[in-house]
Short mmCIF file of C-alpha atoms and ligand atoms in Angstrom, two decimals:
data_model
loop_
_atom_site.label_atom_id
_atom_site.label_comp_id
_atom_site.label_asym_id
_atom_site.label_seq_id
_atom_site.Cartn_x
_atom_site.Cartn_y
_atom_site.Cartn_z
CA MET A 1 44.77 -34.26 53.27
CA SER A 2 46.88 -34.25 50.19
CA LYS A 3 49.44 -31.66 49.28
CA ARG A 4 48.81 -29.23 46.51
CA THR A 5 51.02 -29.22 43.41
CA VAL A 6 51.16 -26.75 40.62
CA ILE A 7 51.60 -28.09 37.13
CA PRO A 8 52.42 -25.63 34.35
CA PHE A 9 50.51 -26.31 31.14
CA GLY A 10 51.64 -24.63 27.89
CA PRO A 11 52.49 -22.35 26.17
CA GLN A 12 54.00 -25.01 23.95
CA HIS A 13 51.90 -28.13 24.36
CA PRO A 14 51.04 -30.92 21.91
CA VAL A 15 47.26 -30.44 22.20
CA LEU A 16 47.40 -26.70 21.94
CA PRO A 17 47.84 -25.28 18.48
CA GLU A 18 48.10 -21.90 20.05
CA PRO A 19 50.09 -20.63 22.96
CA VAL A 20 48.29 -20.13 26.25
CA HIS A 21 49.63 -20.82 29.68
CA LEU A 22 47.73 -22.32 32.60
CA ASP A 23 48.95 -22.98 36.04
CA LEU A 24 47.01 -26.03 37.19
CA VAL A 25 46.72 -26.36 40.98
CA LEU A 26 46.21 -30.02 41.72
CA GLU A 27 45.17 -32.04 44.72
CA ASP A 28 46.24 -35.57 43.85
CA GLU A 29 44.95 -35.94 40.29
CA ARG A 30 42.17 -33.43 40.61
CA VAL A 31 42.35 -29.84 39.45
CA VAL A 32 41.26 -27.42 42.17
CA ASN A 33 42.15 -24.24 40.41
CA ALA A 34 43.44 -23.08 37.06
CA ILE A 35 45.20 -19.79 36.66
CA PRO A 36 45.38 -18.64 33.00
CA ARG A 37 48.12 -16.40 31.76
CA ILE A 38 47.85 -14.85 28.29
CA GLY A 39 49.83 -12.49 26.24
CA TYR A 40 51.94 -14.77 24.01
CA VAL A 41 50.13 -13.62 20.90
CA HIS A 42 49.48 -10.04 21.75
CA ARG A 43 50.45 -7.78 18.83
CA GLY A 44 48.54 -4.57 19.48
CA LEU A 45 46.31 -4.54 16.46
CA GLU A 46 43.77 -2.08 17.75
CA LYS A 47 46.41 0.62 17.91
CA LEU A 48 47.18 0.03 14.25
CA VAL A 49 44.10 2.06 13.27
CA GLU A 50 46.27 5.13 13.77
CA LYS A 51 48.58 4.01 10.99
CA ARG A 52 46.20 2.38 8.53
CA ASP A 53 43.21 4.14 7.01
CA TYR A 54 39.82 2.59 7.27
CA THR A 55 39.96 0.87 3.90
CA GLN A 56 43.32 -0.70 4.63
CA PHE A 57 42.30 -1.76 8.06
CA VAL A 58 39.95 -4.45 6.62
CA TYR A 59 43.01 -6.48 5.79
CA VAL A 60 44.33 -6.04 9.36
CA THR A 61 41.09 -7.15 10.95
CA GLU A 62 41.08 -10.15 8.68
CA ARG A 63 44.44 -11.12 10.16
CA ILE A 64 43.19 -10.99 13.75
CA CYS A 65 42.44 -14.65 13.34
CA GLY A 66 43.07 -16.97 10.41
CA ILE A 67 40.15 -19.26 11.34
CA CYS A 68 37.36 -16.74 11.56
CA SER A 69 39.05 -14.29 9.19
CA PHE A 70 35.96 -13.77 7.20
CA GLY A 71 33.90 -13.02 10.26
CA HIS A 72 36.24 -10.34 11.44
CA SER A 73 36.31 -8.55 8.07
CA LEU A 74 32.52 -8.85 7.97
CA GLY A 75 32.06 -7.32 11.42
CA TYR A 76 34.45 -4.50 10.70
CA SER A 77 32.92 -3.70 7.30
CA GLN A 78 29.40 -3.68 8.74
CA CYS A 79 30.62 -1.33 11.44
CA ILE A 80 32.13 1.12 9.03
CA GLU A 81 29.11 0.99 6.76
CA GLN A 82 26.90 1.81 9.66
CA LEU A 83 29.24 4.68 10.64
CA MET A 84 29.17 6.18 7.12
CA GLY A 85 25.57 5.32 6.28
CA ILE A 86 26.41 3.08 3.35
CA GLU A 87 23.70 0.78 2.01
CA ILE A 88 25.16 -2.28 0.38
CA THR A 89 23.38 -4.35 -2.26
CA ASP A 90 21.22 -7.38 -1.40
CA ARG A 91 23.38 -9.75 -3.40
CA ALA A 92 26.43 -8.72 -1.37
CA GLU A 93 24.48 -9.32 1.90
CA TYR A 94 23.61 -12.81 0.74
CA LEU A 95 27.17 -13.59 -0.37
CA ARG A 96 28.54 -12.38 2.92
CA VAL A 97 26.28 -14.67 4.91
CA ILE A 98 26.98 -17.60 2.59
CA PHE A 99 30.72 -17.15 3.07
CA HIS A 100 30.35 -16.55 6.78
CA GLU A 101 28.50 -19.87 7.18
CA LEU A 102 31.08 -21.58 5.01
CA SER A 103 33.72 -20.39 7.39
CA ARG A 104 31.67 -21.73 10.24
CA ILE A 105 31.68 -25.12 8.61
CA HIS A 106 35.44 -25.01 8.11
CA SER A 107 36.03 -23.80 11.66
CA HIS A 108 33.85 -26.52 13.23
CA LEU A 109 35.40 -29.28 11.12
CA LEU A 110 38.84 -28.01 12.12
CA TRP A 111 37.74 -28.08 15.75
CA LEU A 112 36.25 -31.61 15.49
CA GLY A 113 39.59 -32.77 14.12
CA LEU A 114 41.54 -31.13 16.91
CA LEU A 115 39.16 -32.62 19.45
CA ALA A 116 39.65 -36.09 17.98
CA ASP A 117 43.38 -35.59 18.07
CA GLY A 118 43.08 -34.43 21.66
CA PHE A 119 41.62 -37.72 22.85
CA GLY A 120 43.97 -39.69 20.61
CA PHE A 121 41.69 -40.71 17.71
CA GLU A 122 44.04 -39.79 14.95
CA ALA A 123 42.11 -41.33 12.10
CA LEU A 124 39.09 -39.21 12.90
CA PHE A 125 41.33 -36.10 12.99
CA MET A 126 42.58 -36.88 9.52
CA HIS A 127 39.09 -37.49 8.15
CA ALA A 128 37.69 -34.26 9.63
CA TRP A 129 40.51 -32.28 8.04
CA ARG A 130 40.11 -34.11 4.76
CA LEU A 131 36.46 -32.93 4.62
CA ARG A 132 37.54 -29.44 5.59
CA GLU A 133 39.80 -29.25 2.54
CA GLN A 134 36.69 -29.38 0.37
CA VAL A 135 35.43 -26.20 1.96
CA LEU A 136 38.85 -24.60 1.53
CA ASP A 137 38.76 -25.52 -2.17
CA ILE A 138 35.49 -23.59 -2.44
CA PHE A 139 37.19 -20.59 -0.90
CA GLU A 140 40.18 -20.91 -3.15
CA GLU A 141 38.05 -21.14 -6.26
CA CYS A 142 35.86 -18.10 -5.37
CA THR A 143 38.47 -15.76 -3.78
CA GLY A 144 41.95 -17.15 -4.44
CA GLY A 145 42.86 -17.62 -0.77
CA ARG A 146 42.53 -20.68 1.46
CA VAL A 147 42.38 -19.08 4.88
CA ILE A 148 42.68 -15.33 4.27
CA PHE A 149 40.28 -14.27 1.52
CA SER A 150 40.23 -10.47 1.36
CA ALA A 151 36.73 -10.95 -0.08
CA CYS A 152 34.65 -8.81 2.25
CA ASP A 153 35.31 -5.10 1.99
CA VAL A 154 33.67 -1.85 3.05
CA GLY A 155 30.89 -1.41 0.47
CA GLY A 156 30.13 -5.04 -0.22
CA PHE A 157 31.87 -8.09 -1.49
CA ARG A 158 34.98 -7.87 -3.67
CA GLN A 159 34.45 -10.87 -5.91
CA GLU A 160 31.45 -11.52 -8.05
CA VAL A 161 30.50 -15.15 -7.51
CA SER A 162 28.33 -16.39 -10.30
CA ASN A 163 25.11 -18.34 -9.81
CA GLU A 164 26.67 -21.37 -11.44
CA THR A 165 29.49 -21.35 -8.88
CA LEU A 166 27.00 -21.02 -6.07
CA LYS A 167 25.09 -24.04 -7.38
CA GLY A 168 28.41 -25.86 -7.51
CA ILE A 169 28.97 -24.99 -3.91
CA VAL A 170 25.64 -26.52 -2.95
CA ILE A 171 26.54 -29.77 -4.80
CA VAL A 172 29.87 -29.96 -3.00
CA LEU A 173 28.20 -29.37 0.31
CA GLU A 174 25.59 -32.03 -0.32
CA ARG A 175 28.36 -34.52 -0.98
CA LEU A 176 30.16 -33.36 2.11
CA ARG A 177 26.98 -33.80 4.17
CA GLU A 178 26.91 -37.54 3.36
CA GLU A 179 30.54 -38.08 4.29
CA TYR A 180 30.20 -35.91 7.30
CA ARG A 181 27.35 -38.00 8.72
CA THR A 182 29.71 -40.99 9.22
CA ILE A 183 32.20 -38.86 11.08
CA ALA A 184 29.46 -37.29 13.17
CA LYS A 185 28.16 -40.76 14.00
CA THR A 186 31.55 -41.83 15.32
CA LEU A 187 31.91 -38.70 17.36
CA LEU A 188 28.50 -38.92 18.92
CA ASP A 189 27.86 -42.67 19.23
CA ASP A 190 31.17 -44.36 19.68
CA SER A 191 31.47 -45.71 23.21
CA SER A 192 35.21 -44.95 23.63
CA VAL A 193 34.67 -41.38 22.46
CA LYS A 194 31.70 -41.02 24.78
CA SER A 195 33.72 -42.26 27.75
CA ARG A 196 36.17 -39.40 27.24
CA MET A 197 33.54 -36.73 27.03
CA VAL A 198 30.29 -37.53 28.90
CA GLY A 199 30.21 -35.77 32.26
CA VAL A 200 33.58 -34.15 31.77
CA GLY A 201 34.07 -30.41 32.35
CA TYR A 202 30.53 -29.71 33.44
CA LEU A 203 29.25 -26.14 33.39
CA SER A 204 25.72 -25.54 34.66
CA HIS A 205 23.12 -23.24 33.11
CA GLU A 206 23.41 -20.87 36.07
CA GLN A 207 27.19 -20.72 35.85
CA ALA A 208 27.05 -20.14 32.07
CA LYS A 209 24.64 -17.24 32.72
CA GLU A 210 26.71 -15.83 35.53
CA TYR A 211 29.92 -15.83 33.53
CA SER A 212 28.09 -14.47 30.39
CA MET A 213 29.26 -17.34 28.21
CA VAL A 214 28.77 -17.04 24.50
CA GLY A 215 28.60 -19.29 21.46
CA PRO A 216 28.36 -23.11 21.32
CA PHE A 217 29.87 -23.23 24.81
CA ALA A 218 26.85 -21.38 26.27
CA ARG A 219 24.37 -23.18 24.01
CA ALA A 220 25.67 -26.53 25.31
CA SER A 221 24.64 -25.33 28.79
CA GLY A 222 21.17 -24.48 27.53
CA LEU A 223 21.65 -20.77 27.26
CA GLU A 224 19.83 -19.39 24.23
CA VAL A 225 22.40 -16.92 22.85
CA ASP A 226 22.97 -16.57 19.18
CA GLU A 227 23.52 -13.28 17.36
CA ARG A 228 22.07 -14.74 14.21
CA LEU A 229 18.67 -14.51 15.87
CA LEU A 230 18.86 -10.68 15.44
CA GLY A 231 18.49 -11.24 11.69
CA VAL A 232 21.17 -8.72 10.61
CA GLY A 233 21.88 -8.85 6.84
CA ALA A 234 20.64 -11.90 4.99
CA TYR A 235 19.96 -13.77 8.24
CA GLY A 236 16.71 -11.86 8.33
CA GLU A 237 15.68 -13.51 5.08
CA LEU A 238 15.83 -17.03 6.45
CA SER A 239 12.44 -18.75 6.69
CA SER A 240 13.22 -19.99 10.18
CA PHE A 241 16.22 -20.09 12.42
CA GLU A 242 16.48 -22.02 15.70
CA PRO A 243 19.71 -22.05 17.62
CA ILE A 244 20.91 -25.58 18.51
CA LEU A 245 20.78 -26.12 22.27
CA SER A 246 21.68 -28.85 24.66
CA ASP A 247 21.14 -28.94 28.41
CA GLN A 248 23.89 -31.44 29.37
CA GLY A 249 26.65 -28.79 29.86
CA ASP A 250 29.56 -31.28 29.50
CA CYS A 251 32.20 -31.83 26.79
CA TYR A 252 29.88 -34.18 25.00
CA ALA A 253 27.16 -31.61 24.73
CA ARG A 254 29.55 -29.03 23.32
CA CYS A 255 30.67 -31.51 20.74
CA ASP A 256 27.04 -32.39 19.93
CA VAL A 257 26.09 -28.70 19.46
CA ARG A 258 28.95 -28.03 17.03
CA VAL A 259 28.39 -31.26 15.09
CA LYS A 260 24.77 -30.21 14.50
CA GLU A 261 25.68 -26.62 13.72
CA VAL A 262 27.62 -27.84 10.67
CA LEU A 263 24.51 -29.44 9.26
CA GLN A 264 22.51 -26.29 10.11
CA SER A 265 25.01 -24.09 8.26
CA ILE A 266 24.71 -26.30 5.19
CA ASP A 267 20.93 -25.85 5.30
CA ILE A 268 21.31 -22.04 5.62
CA ILE A 269 23.61 -21.93 2.60
CA ASN A 270 21.24 -24.07 0.55
CA GLU A 271 18.30 -21.80 1.33
CA LEU A 272 20.23 -18.58 0.58
CA VAL A 273 21.66 -19.88 -2.67
CA ALA A 274 18.14 -20.67 -3.83
CA LYS A 275 16.89 -17.19 -3.01
CA ILE A 276 19.90 -15.01 -3.88
CA PRO A 277 18.89 -11.93 -5.85
CA GLU A 278 20.72 -10.62 -9.00
CA GLY A 279 22.67 -7.39 -8.95
CA ASP A 280 26.03 -5.77 -8.24
CA VAL A 281 28.09 -6.77 -5.31
CA MET A 282 30.03 -3.60 -4.59
CA VAL A 283 28.89 0.01 -4.06
CA PRO A 284 31.43 2.82 -4.39
CA VAL A 285 32.66 4.18 -1.06
CA LYS A 286 33.57 7.87 -0.77
CA GLY A 287 34.44 10.19 2.08
CA SER A 288 35.40 9.21 5.57
CA PRO A 289 33.72 8.64 8.90
CA GLU A 290 32.60 11.86 10.66
CA LYS A 291 34.32 13.15 13.73
CA ASP A 292 33.14 11.52 16.94
CA ALA A 293 30.62 9.35 15.13
CA GLU A 294 30.37 6.09 17.04
CA THR A 295 28.84 2.77 16.30
CA MET A 296 28.82 -0.86 17.47
CA MET A 297 27.98 -4.12 15.94
CA THR A 298 27.70 -7.76 17.07
CA LEU A 299 28.17 -10.82 15.06
CA GLU A 300 27.95 -14.59 15.63
CA GLN A 301 31.39 -16.00 14.98
CA PRO A 302 31.97 -19.78 14.93
CA ARG A 303 33.02 -19.41 18.57
CA GLY A 304 30.29 -17.07 19.70
CA GLN A 305 29.43 -13.43 19.86
CA ALA A 306 31.98 -10.93 18.69
CA PHE A 307 31.62 -7.26 19.41
CA TYR A 308 32.91 -4.39 17.22
CA TYR A 309 33.08 -0.73 18.17
CA ALA A 310 34.37 2.07 15.95
CA LYS A 311 34.76 5.81 16.40
CA GLY A 312 35.57 8.20 13.60
CA ASN A 313 37.84 11.22 13.83
CA GLY A 314 36.83 13.12 10.70
CA SER A 315 39.78 11.86 8.67
CA LYS A 316 40.48 8.64 6.85
CA PHE A 317 41.86 7.19 10.07
CA LEU A 318 39.57 5.95 12.82
CA ALA A 319 39.91 7.34 16.33
CA ARG A 320 39.30 3.99 17.95
CA MET A 321 38.51 0.48 17.01
CA ARG A 322 37.60 -1.99 19.73
CA ILE A 323 36.92 -5.63 19.24
CA ARG A 324 35.81 -8.13 21.88
CA THR A 325 36.09 -11.71 20.78
CA PRO A 326 34.21 -14.84 22.01
CA THR A 327 37.12 -16.58 23.61
CA SER A 328 37.87 -13.67 25.89
CA GLN A 329 34.31 -14.05 27.21
CA ASN A 330 34.67 -17.83 27.53
CA ILE A 331 37.95 -18.06 29.41
CA ALA A 332 36.14 -17.47 32.73
CA GLY A 333 33.80 -20.36 31.99
CA MET A 334 36.73 -22.53 31.00
CA VAL A 335 38.39 -21.94 34.34
CA ALA A 336 35.14 -22.86 36.12
CA ALA A 337 34.74 -25.98 34.00
CA LEU A 338 38.34 -27.00 34.70
CA SER A 339 38.05 -27.00 38.50
CA GLY A 340 37.12 -30.49 39.57
CA ALA A 341 38.34 -32.10 36.37
CA GLU A 342 40.93 -34.89 36.33
CA LEU A 343 44.35 -33.86 35.12
CA ALA A 344 44.04 -36.27 32.17
CA ASP A 345 40.79 -34.51 31.15
CA VAL A 346 42.32 -31.02 31.10
CA PRO A 347 43.14 -31.04 27.36
CA MET A 348 39.60 -32.10 26.59
CA VAL A 349 38.03 -29.33 28.61
CA ILE A 350 40.32 -26.73 27.12
CA LEU A 351 39.62 -27.94 23.56
CA THR A 352 35.88 -28.10 23.97
CA ILE A 353 35.58 -24.39 24.57
CA ASP A 354 37.36 -24.05 21.20
CA PRO A 355 39.78 -21.35 22.38
CA CYS A 356 41.01 -18.92 19.81
CA ILE A 357 43.92 -17.23 21.48
CA SER A 358 44.97 -14.95 18.64
CA CYS A 359 41.45 -13.45 18.56
CA THR A 360 41.54 -13.01 22.29
CA GLU A 361 44.79 -11.18 22.46
CA ARG A 362 44.87 -9.50 19.11
CA MET B 1 66.23 -35.18 -4.01
CA SER B 2 66.20 -38.84 -4.89
CA TYR B 3 65.96 -40.05 -1.36
CA VAL B 4 65.84 -38.70 2.11
CA SER B 5 68.26 -40.37 4.49
CA LYS B 6 66.38 -39.22 7.55
CA SER B 7 62.67 -38.78 8.42
CA PRO B 8 62.54 -35.26 9.63
CA TRP B 9 60.52 -34.74 12.81
CA ILE B 10 59.22 -31.26 13.23
CA ILE B 11 58.22 -29.24 16.21
CA HIS B 12 55.81 -26.40 15.63
CA TYR B 13 55.56 -23.28 17.72
CA ASP B 14 52.97 -20.58 16.96
CA GLY B 15 54.41 -17.17 17.81
CA SER B 16 52.21 -14.13 17.58
CA SER B 17 50.54 -15.26 14.40
CA CYS B 18 46.93 -14.93 13.24
CA ASN B 19 46.46 -18.75 13.12
CA GLY B 20 46.35 -18.61 9.32
CA CYS B 21 49.85 -20.04 8.89
CA ASP B 22 49.45 -22.10 12.02
CA ILE B 23 46.55 -24.14 10.63
CA GLU B 24 48.24 -24.41 7.25
CA VAL B 25 51.18 -26.15 8.94
CA LEU B 26 48.71 -28.67 10.35
CA ALA B 27 46.88 -28.90 7.02
CA ALA B 28 50.19 -29.85 5.41
CA LEU B 29 50.26 -32.96 7.62
CA THR B 30 46.67 -34.04 6.84
CA PRO B 31 45.59 -36.33 3.97
CA LEU B 32 45.36 -33.89 1.06
CA TYR B 33 48.96 -32.71 1.33
CA ASP B 34 50.22 -35.59 3.46
CA ALA B 35 53.69 -34.57 4.44
CA GLU B 36 53.98 -37.85 6.23
CA ARG B 37 54.95 -39.49 2.95
CA PHE B 38 58.28 -37.77 3.47
CA GLY B 39 58.42 -39.24 6.95
CA VAL B 40 57.51 -35.89 8.51
CA VAL B 41 56.03 -36.39 11.93
CA ASN B 42 54.82 -33.59 14.18
CA THR B 43 56.15 -34.02 17.70
CA GLY B 44 55.57 -32.02 20.84
CA ASN B 45 58.98 -32.73 22.29
CA PRO B 46 61.83 -30.41 21.29
CA LYS B 47 64.38 -33.12 22.10
CA HIS B 48 62.87 -35.37 19.44
CA ALA B 49 62.69 -32.75 16.73
CA ASP B 50 65.07 -31.94 13.88
CA ILE B 51 63.21 -29.07 12.30
CA PHE B 52 61.68 -26.19 14.17
CA VAL B 53 58.74 -24.71 12.32
CA VAL B 54 57.86 -21.22 13.53
CA THR B 55 54.79 -19.33 12.49
CA GLY B 56 54.03 -15.76 13.42
CA GLY B 57 56.17 -12.93 14.70
CA VAL B 58 58.07 -12.49 17.88
CA ASN B 59 56.89 -10.40 20.80
CA GLU B 60 58.21 -9.64 24.21
CA GLN B 61 56.52 -12.55 25.89
CA ASN B 62 57.18 -15.34 23.45
CA ALA B 63 60.78 -14.50 22.62
CA PRO B 64 62.12 -16.51 25.62
CA VAL B 65 59.77 -19.40 24.74
CA ILE B 66 61.07 -19.62 21.16
CA LYS B 67 64.63 -19.35 22.45
CA GLN B 68 64.04 -22.14 24.95
CA ILE B 69 62.55 -24.52 22.48
CA TYR B 70 65.46 -23.86 20.12
CA ASP B 71 67.98 -24.45 22.84
CA GLN B 72 66.39 -27.74 23.89
CA MET B 73 66.67 -29.14 20.40
CA LEU B 74 69.69 -31.28 19.69
CA GLU B 75 72.26 -30.48 17.00
CA PRO B 76 72.04 -30.54 14.06
CA LYS B 77 68.86 -28.54 13.80
CA VAL B 78 67.12 -26.45 11.22
CA VAL B 79 64.75 -23.54 11.69
CA VAL B 80 61.97 -22.83 9.14
CA ALA B 81 60.16 -19.50 9.37
CA CYS B 82 56.67 -19.92 7.85
CA GLY B 83 54.80 -16.94 6.58
CA ALA B 84 55.27 -13.20 6.15
CA CYS B 85 54.96 -12.73 9.94
CA ALA B 86 57.71 -15.18 10.80
CA CYS B 87 59.94 -13.88 8.01
CA GLY B 88 59.84 -10.26 9.15
CA GLY B 89 56.74 -9.24 11.02
CA GLY B 90 54.23 -9.15 8.11
CA VAL B 91 51.23 -6.93 8.55
CA TYR B 92 52.03 -6.51 12.19
CA GLN B 93 55.49 -5.11 11.55
CA THR B 94 54.61 -1.69 12.91
CA CYS B 95 52.62 -2.93 15.88
CA TYR B 96 53.97 -1.84 19.20
CA ASN B 97 54.34 -5.33 20.64
CA VAL B 98 56.07 -7.02 17.68
CA LEU B 99 59.84 -7.32 17.70
CA GLY B 100 60.06 -8.65 14.21
CA GLY B 101 60.52 -12.01 12.53
CA THR B 102 61.85 -15.21 14.00
CA ASP B 103 65.40 -14.20 13.07
CA SER B 104 65.35 -11.51 15.72
CA VAL B 105 65.77 -14.30 18.34
CA ILE B 106 67.17 -17.42 16.70
CA PRO B 107 69.05 -18.06 13.38
CA VAL B 108 66.73 -19.13 10.58
CA ASP B 109 67.71 -21.48 7.80
CA ALA B 110 64.66 -21.31 5.50
CA TYR B 111 62.12 -18.56 4.91
CA VAL B 112 58.72 -19.42 3.48
CA PRO B 113 56.84 -16.48 1.93
CA GLY B 114 53.12 -15.99 1.80
CA CYS B 115 50.28 -14.60 3.90
CA ALA B 116 48.98 -17.21 4.55
CA VAL B 117 51.62 -19.69 3.44
CA ARG B 118 50.46 -22.49 1.20
CA PRO B 119 50.90 -26.05 2.49
CA GLU B 120 52.84 -26.90 -0.66
CA SER B 121 55.46 -24.35 0.12
CA ILE B 122 55.72 -25.57 3.74
CA ILE B 123 56.41 -29.09 2.51
CA ASP B 124 58.96 -27.63 0.07
CA ALA B 125 60.73 -25.84 2.90
CA VAL B 126 60.76 -28.88 5.16
CA VAL B 127 62.17 -31.04 2.41
CA ALA B 128 64.81 -28.40 1.69
CA GLY B 129 65.41 -28.30 5.42
CA VAL B 130 66.39 -31.96 5.29
CA GLY B 131 69.15 -31.11 2.84
CA ILE B 132 70.44 -28.36 5.14
CA LEU B 133 70.22 -30.80 8.03
CA GLU B 134 72.42 -33.29 6.22
CA GLU B 135 74.92 -30.59 5.39
CA LYS B 136 75.06 -29.51 8.96
CA ALA B 137 75.48 -33.14 10.15
CA LYS B 138 78.36 -33.57 7.70
CA ALA B 139 79.97 -30.35 8.89
CA MET B 140 79.69 -31.54 12.45
CA LYS B 141 81.45 -34.76 11.64
CA MET B 142 84.28 -33.02 9.84
CA ASN B 143 84.75 -30.43 12.50
CA PRO B 144 83.78 -31.42 16.01
CA ALA B 145 84.35 -27.83 17.20
CA HIS B 146 81.41 -26.80 15.00
CA LYS B 147 79.15 -28.57 17.45
CA ASP B 148 79.24 -25.52 19.61
CA ARG B 149 76.75 -23.80 17.45
CA SER B 150 75.83 -20.98 19.79
CA GLU B 151 79.41 -19.68 19.91
CA SER B 152 79.85 -19.56 16.17
CA ASP B 153 76.46 -17.90 15.82
CA ALA B 154 77.31 -15.31 18.36
CA ALA B 155 80.52 -14.54 16.50
CA SER B 156 78.69 -14.17 13.19
CA GLY B 157 76.14 -11.94 14.80
CA ALA B 158 73.27 -13.99 13.37
CA HIS B 159 71.94 -14.85 16.73
CA VAL B 160 70.78 -12.40 19.36
CA PRO B 161 70.66 -14.04 22.79
CA VAL B 162 67.40 -13.32 24.63
CA ALA B 163 69.29 -11.44 27.32
CA GLN B 164 70.09 -8.88 24.66
CA VAL B 165 66.62 -8.70 23.16
CA ASP B 166 66.18 -5.42 25.08
CA ASP B 167 68.93 -3.93 23.03
CA VAL B 168 67.15 -4.55 19.74
CA PRO B 169 65.93 -1.14 18.54
CA GLY B 170 62.27 -0.64 19.17
CA ALA B 171 62.08 -3.62 21.50
CA SER B 172 60.76 -1.52 24.29
CA GLY B 173 57.70 -0.76 22.18
CA ALA B 174 58.33 2.97 22.18
CA GLY B 175 58.54 4.73 18.87
CA VAL B 176 58.27 1.66 16.69
CA GLU B 177 57.67 2.81 13.15
S1 LIG C 401 51.70 -14.39 7.54
FE1 LIG C 401 49.60 -13.73 7.31
S2 LIG C 401 48.40 -15.64 7.55
FE2 LIG C 401 50.46 -16.07 8.36
S3 LIG C 401 50.32 -15.65 10.53
FE3 LIG C 401 50.99 -13.73 9.59
S4 LIG C 401 49.12 -12.58 9.11
FE4 LIG C 401 48.52 -14.67 9.56
#
């Protein structure tokens, strides 16, 4: 019987871009338990609704997370629009979904790079981030920002993006698709990459269900959860949408799901650009949410389901804003996937859930 | 600068940021911006690093972490605060759990503006940091007593030891406005 040791992991660690602390309880080289401790990024954003009115708060929600910044402003805007009964234009709906899918591509490429860096394949990391820059260039051209866009606002979409620009986006993405295929091939077929990922950090379908996992993490365990299936906004206009699933449940499956989602997002953007209607992108917004009016909204972020709740108080300030983000759901699953893993595989398991700590702690 | 006499190694810590600046620091190291052409290498070990790049603000829980990383770095060292948050709190300035910018815990040598910062300005700051690093190294050679950085900082008041963080107004979270 071996003795148990506790190894602290984080908050400052080379594989973690973000601070999170884990106490890993080991028996020899095997993890028997992982105790997460969070709070390094907690700022207290939800309470800021008392100091910022509902139009200013869009910029705060955007800064919950720099990776899914567009998604957060989208979720918040949809929430407020529902609260105040604002109908936005069709063109704005389309543009929102196009940009949301673009940020999914940039988020997944970022993650693929970090994953490659995590198992020591630096060239792959550099190539994934090189491709990601092309998506950021699109953002910069359309909105002026690389990671924070301030493009989505209550009432629609701030910038008019012309049809020519949209066609240009499709051309860039088609070029990207070709280059991306070679990276994807290395990630999915290379034997040394496979030996780091296959069978590592297994989470069964039942466990995923029990812990209410969301996003690609759940889909890699065969759980069919995807908020895009609800068809909110322009997602309802898609001719077909099938979430990408895998039933392996290990690190390789999670990588596989995300790799394919990038291609799926490119397809969604192509379809929407072809169908986008003409018209304005912004409707004027007047008044403020009524007292005690409540609403909720869910959204598929790159990392999974995000939940938004807002309550008005009759003035320009909201009474309450609550956001639940995908990583806070997934941490329980991560801890389950970690137990039984080798110490050397711990960074891989943590990375494959794609944790976003600043979302989680707000 | 015509040449850089030292390849600056950086260590990056992400305080309570939104990730925006955080990923831009990484983006500065990747092929499009390629800070490695200046010899910049990202290391995970404070003892190997010359330049400490901090993104995001400081809160109760990460103040000791930032302080520890700073203390573990060898002299001479330079601190670069990246982004509005690290410079002074940014959009979160009035949040109850934010103490302020990086300079509320450790002395900062270069401030990089922007929300989010642009990779170009990060590279600019790191290259400027090399100049500061050289000056500090020179000052250390001239005056060995200067080595004891923490003492001189405490005297100038630029540096609040973590033990005193509680004394910073608003640190308790009550009545921050
Ligand atoms: S300065 Fe802006 S982009 Fe950078 S961490 Fe702060 S909120 Fe995020």
